[in-house]
Amino acid sequence: MIPAVIPFTGLDVIFAICAIIGGVLFVLRLLLTLIGFGHDGDISGMDVGHVDVGGHDIGGSHAGFQLLSINGVMGFFMIFGLLGLALRRGSQVGDALSVIGGFAGGVAMMAVIGKMFQFVQGLAVSGNIDYRGAIGQQATVYLHIPDNETGQVEVCISNRMRILDAVSEDHKEIKTGERVEVVELIGSNTLLVRRR
């Protein structure tokens, strides 16, 4: 006996579109990553470089977070569409349960991708950056340094631009864009700077 064919509904079309678009973009992104266009802050073939914010290198990790967002959304739509369609057409559980199941599967996929990128980021950011290399370097104030408070400077360490917390040597305000010299490292990643 031939089973009855279930006609495609509007919801099935939505699931199919989500699965196709999410799947194609996900596979394309994966292929670009494998051939070298999807790593190290590269977005659409443009290297966004390495920047360190508060002691965390974001050339890899912030871009990694962006990639997590991009890949996570693509993965969400792919799994949402596939699982929703499978539940709707295969298990015939109904519209509401298909949407809920697809949504739960998509969120789970985002969580898995997030953990994968977190793991990769942990491997990439070794914590071996020696911020003492900034001492004596010229820097530019990135976020103004208020009187007796912490701001941020942009400085080159190990051939990478990094943004680190900084305090003024004379405890006076230094405005954004001013050039300073790094005098000392305070703690693990705060720089003491003076005006040039």
Short mmCIF file of C-alpha atoms in Angstrom, two decimals:
data_model
loop_
_atom_site.label_atom_id
_atom_site.label_comp_id
_atom_site.label_asym_id
_atom_site.label_seq_id
_atom_site.Cartn_x
_atom_site.Cartn_y
_atom_site.Cartn_z
CA MET A 1 0.00 0.00 0.00
CA ILE A 2 1.39 3.44 -0.99
CA PRO A 3 1.33 5.98 1.86
CA ALA A 4 -0.67 9.15 1.31
CA VAL A 5 1.37 12.09 0.11
CA ILE A 6 1.19 15.02 2.50
CA PRO A 7 0.78 18.26 0.55
CA PHE A 8 3.34 21.00 1.10
CA THR A 9 2.00 23.82 3.23
CA GLY A 10 3.27 27.34 3.75
CA LEU A 11 5.09 26.19 6.88
CA ASP A 12 6.83 23.42 4.93
CA VAL A 13 8.01 26.00 2.41
CA ILE A 14 9.37 28.19 5.21
CA PHE A 15 11.22 25.22 6.72
CA ALA A 16 12.62 24.28 3.30
CA ILE A 17 13.77 27.83 2.53
CA CYS A 18 15.48 28.11 5.95
CA ALA A 19 17.19 24.74 5.47
CA ILE A 20 18.39 25.55 1.94
CA ILE A 21 19.63 29.07 2.62
CA GLY A 22 21.19 28.19 5.98
CA GLY A 23 22.73 25.00 4.61
CA VAL A 24 24.17 26.57 1.46
CA LEU A 25 25.66 29.51 3.37
CA PHE A 26 27.00 27.24 6.10
CA VAL A 27 28.70 24.91 3.60
CA LEU A 28 30.03 27.88 1.60
CA ARG A 29 31.47 29.45 4.75
CA LEU A 30 33.01 26.11 5.73
CA LEU A 31 34.62 25.74 2.30
CA LEU A 32 35.97 29.29 2.43
CA THR A 33 37.43 28.54 5.86
CA LEU A 34 39.07 25.37 4.59
CA ILE A 35 40.75 27.16 1.67
CA GLY A 36 41.96 29.98 3.90
CA PHE A 37 39.42 32.78 3.47
CA GLY A 38 37.50 32.25 6.68
CA HIS A 39 40.01 32.46 9.48
CA ASP A 40 42.08 34.93 11.44
CA GLY A 41 39.60 37.76 11.19
CA ASP A 42 39.08 37.38 7.45
CA ILE A 43 35.62 38.47 6.43
CA SER A 44 34.70 38.28 2.77
CA GLY A 45 38.38 38.20 1.84
CA MET A 46 39.36 41.23 3.93
CA ASP A 47 41.71 40.73 6.86
CA VAL A 48 40.50 42.84 9.75
CA GLY A 49 43.78 42.42 11.62
CA HIS A 50 44.56 41.75 15.26
CA VAL A 51 43.55 44.06 18.06
CA ASP A 52 43.78 43.40 21.77
CA VAL A 53 41.03 44.77 24.01
CA GLY A 54 41.55 44.60 27.74
CA GLY A 55 44.20 41.96 27.30
CA HIS A 56 42.21 39.83 24.88
CA ASP A 57 43.37 39.51 21.29
CA ILE A 58 40.35 40.20 19.12
CA GLY A 59 42.00 39.74 15.75
CA GLY A 60 41.20 36.11 16.31
CA SER A 61 38.76 36.11 19.17
CA HIS A 62 36.50 39.05 18.38
CA ALA A 63 36.46 38.05 14.76
CA GLY A 64 35.93 34.56 16.05
CA PHE A 65 32.94 35.89 17.95
CA GLN A 66 31.69 37.50 14.75
CA LEU A 67 32.22 34.25 12.94
CA LEU A 68 30.41 32.53 15.77
CA SER A 69 27.50 34.87 15.20
CA ILE A 70 27.52 34.41 11.45
CA ASN A 71 28.05 30.65 11.57
CA GLY A 72 25.69 30.31 14.52
CA VAL A 73 22.86 32.06 12.67
CA MET A 74 23.49 30.02 9.53
CA GLY A 75 23.59 26.82 11.60
CA PHE A 76 20.41 27.83 13.39
CA PHE A 77 18.48 28.32 10.16
CA MET A 78 19.87 25.14 8.64
CA ILE A 79 18.88 22.95 11.62
CA PHE A 80 15.63 24.84 12.22
CA GLY A 81 14.59 24.15 8.63
CA LEU A 82 15.79 20.55 8.48
CA LEU A 83 14.44 19.47 11.85
CA GLY A 84 11.20 21.40 11.45
CA LEU A 85 10.63 19.83 8.05
CA ALA A 86 11.52 16.36 9.36
CA LEU A 87 9.12 16.72 12.27
CA ARG A 88 6.36 18.18 10.13
CA ARG A 89 6.64 15.79 7.18
CA GLY A 90 8.22 12.68 8.72
CA SER A 91 6.81 12.47 12.20
CA GLN A 92 3.66 14.48 11.40
CA VAL A 93 3.65 16.04 14.87
CA GLY A 94 1.77 19.17 13.84
CA ASP A 95 2.71 22.75 13.12
CA ALA A 96 3.31 23.98 16.68
CA LEU A 97 5.53 21.08 17.70
CA SER A 98 7.43 21.27 14.41
CA VAL A 99 8.23 24.94 15.00
CA ILE A 100 9.15 24.33 18.65
CA GLY A 101 11.30 21.33 17.74
CA GLY A 102 13.00 23.19 14.89
CA PHE A 103 13.64 26.20 17.13
CA ALA A 104 15.08 24.02 19.92
CA GLY A 105 17.31 22.22 17.42
CA GLY A 106 18.51 25.53 15.97
CA VAL A 107 19.34 26.91 19.41
CA ALA A 108 21.19 23.68 20.25
CA MET A 109 23.18 24.02 17.01
CA MET A 110 24.12 27.60 17.92
CA ALA A 111 25.27 26.39 21.35
CA VAL A 112 27.39 23.63 19.77
CA ILE A 113 28.97 26.08 17.32
CA GLY A 114 29.56 28.52 20.19
CA LYS A 115 31.37 25.86 22.22
CA MET A 116 33.44 24.88 19.19
CA PHE A 117 34.59 28.46 18.62
CA GLN A 118 35.21 28.93 22.34
CA PHE A 119 37.42 25.84 22.29
CA VAL A 120 39.29 27.00 19.19
CA GLN A 121 39.66 30.48 20.69
CA GLY A 122 41.10 28.94 23.84
CA LEU A 123 43.70 27.17 21.73
CA ALA A 124 44.51 30.31 19.76
CA VAL A 125 44.79 32.68 22.72
CA SER A 126 47.58 31.14 24.68
CA GLY A 127 47.96 33.90 27.24
CA ASN A 128 51.71 34.08 26.52
CA ILE A 129 51.65 37.70 25.39
CA ASP A 130 54.33 39.61 27.25
CA TYR A 131 52.92 43.10 27.75
CA ARG A 132 56.30 44.29 29.01
CA GLY A 133 57.17 44.53 25.31
CA ALA A 134 55.09 47.72 25.26
CA ILE A 135 57.45 49.55 27.63
CA GLY A 136 59.23 52.31 25.75
CA GLN A 137 56.83 52.05 22.80
CA GLN A 138 54.89 54.96 21.40
CA ALA A 139 51.11 54.59 21.64
CA THR A 140 47.96 56.46 20.72
CA VAL A 141 45.18 57.12 23.22
CA TYR A 142 42.22 55.08 22.02
CA LEU A 143 39.77 55.90 24.82
CA HIS A 144 40.55 59.11 26.69
CA ILE A 145 42.31 58.70 30.02
CA PRO A 146 40.46 60.75 32.67
CA ASP A 147 42.13 62.31 35.73
CA ASN A 148 43.16 59.51 38.12
CA GLU A 149 41.22 56.94 36.09
CA THR A 150 41.80 54.29 33.46
CA GLY A 151 41.45 54.80 29.72
CA GLN A 152 42.82 52.80 26.82
CA VAL A 153 45.72 53.09 24.42
CA GLU A 154 46.54 51.43 21.14
CA VAL A 155 50.06 50.05 21.04
CA CYS A 156 52.02 47.60 18.89
CA ILE A 157 53.26 44.50 20.74
CA SER A 158 54.73 41.51 18.93
CA ASN A 159 53.83 43.08 15.56
CA ARG A 160 50.14 43.29 16.46
CA MET A 161 48.10 46.33 17.36
CA ARG A 162 46.56 45.91 20.79
CA ILE A 163 44.22 48.02 22.85
CA LEU A 164 45.12 47.96 26.53
CA ASP A 165 44.00 49.73 29.67
CA ALA A 166 46.20 52.68 30.56
CA VAL A 167 46.63 55.28 33.29
CA SER A 168 48.42 58.61 33.11
CA GLU A 169 51.75 58.95 34.90
CA ASP A 170 50.91 62.46 36.12
CA HIS A 171 47.27 61.51 36.87
CA LYS A 172 46.08 64.18 34.42
CA GLU A 173 43.60 63.66 31.59
CA ILE A 174 44.96 62.64 28.21
CA LYS A 175 42.55 63.03 25.31
CA THR A 176 41.71 60.54 22.60
CA GLY A 177 44.17 60.65 19.71
CA GLU A 178 47.10 62.05 21.70
CA ARG A 179 50.46 60.33 21.39
CA VAL A 180 51.95 58.87 24.56
CA GLU A 181 54.91 56.78 25.61
CA VAL A 182 54.51 53.61 27.66
CA VAL A 183 56.53 53.95 30.86
CA GLU A 184 55.66 50.87 32.86
CA LEU A 185 53.41 47.82 33.10
CA ILE A 186 51.08 47.88 36.09
CA GLY A 187 49.63 44.53 37.07
CA SER A 188 49.10 42.06 34.25
CA ASN A 189 47.89 44.31 31.44
CA THR A 190 47.54 47.97 32.45
CA LEU A 191 50.06 50.45 31.09
CA LEU A 192 51.42 53.56 32.74
CA VAL A 193 51.83 56.22 30.06
CA ARG A 194 53.14 59.76 29.75
CA ARG A 195 52.54 62.44 27.15
CA ARG A 196 55.21 62.67 24.48
#
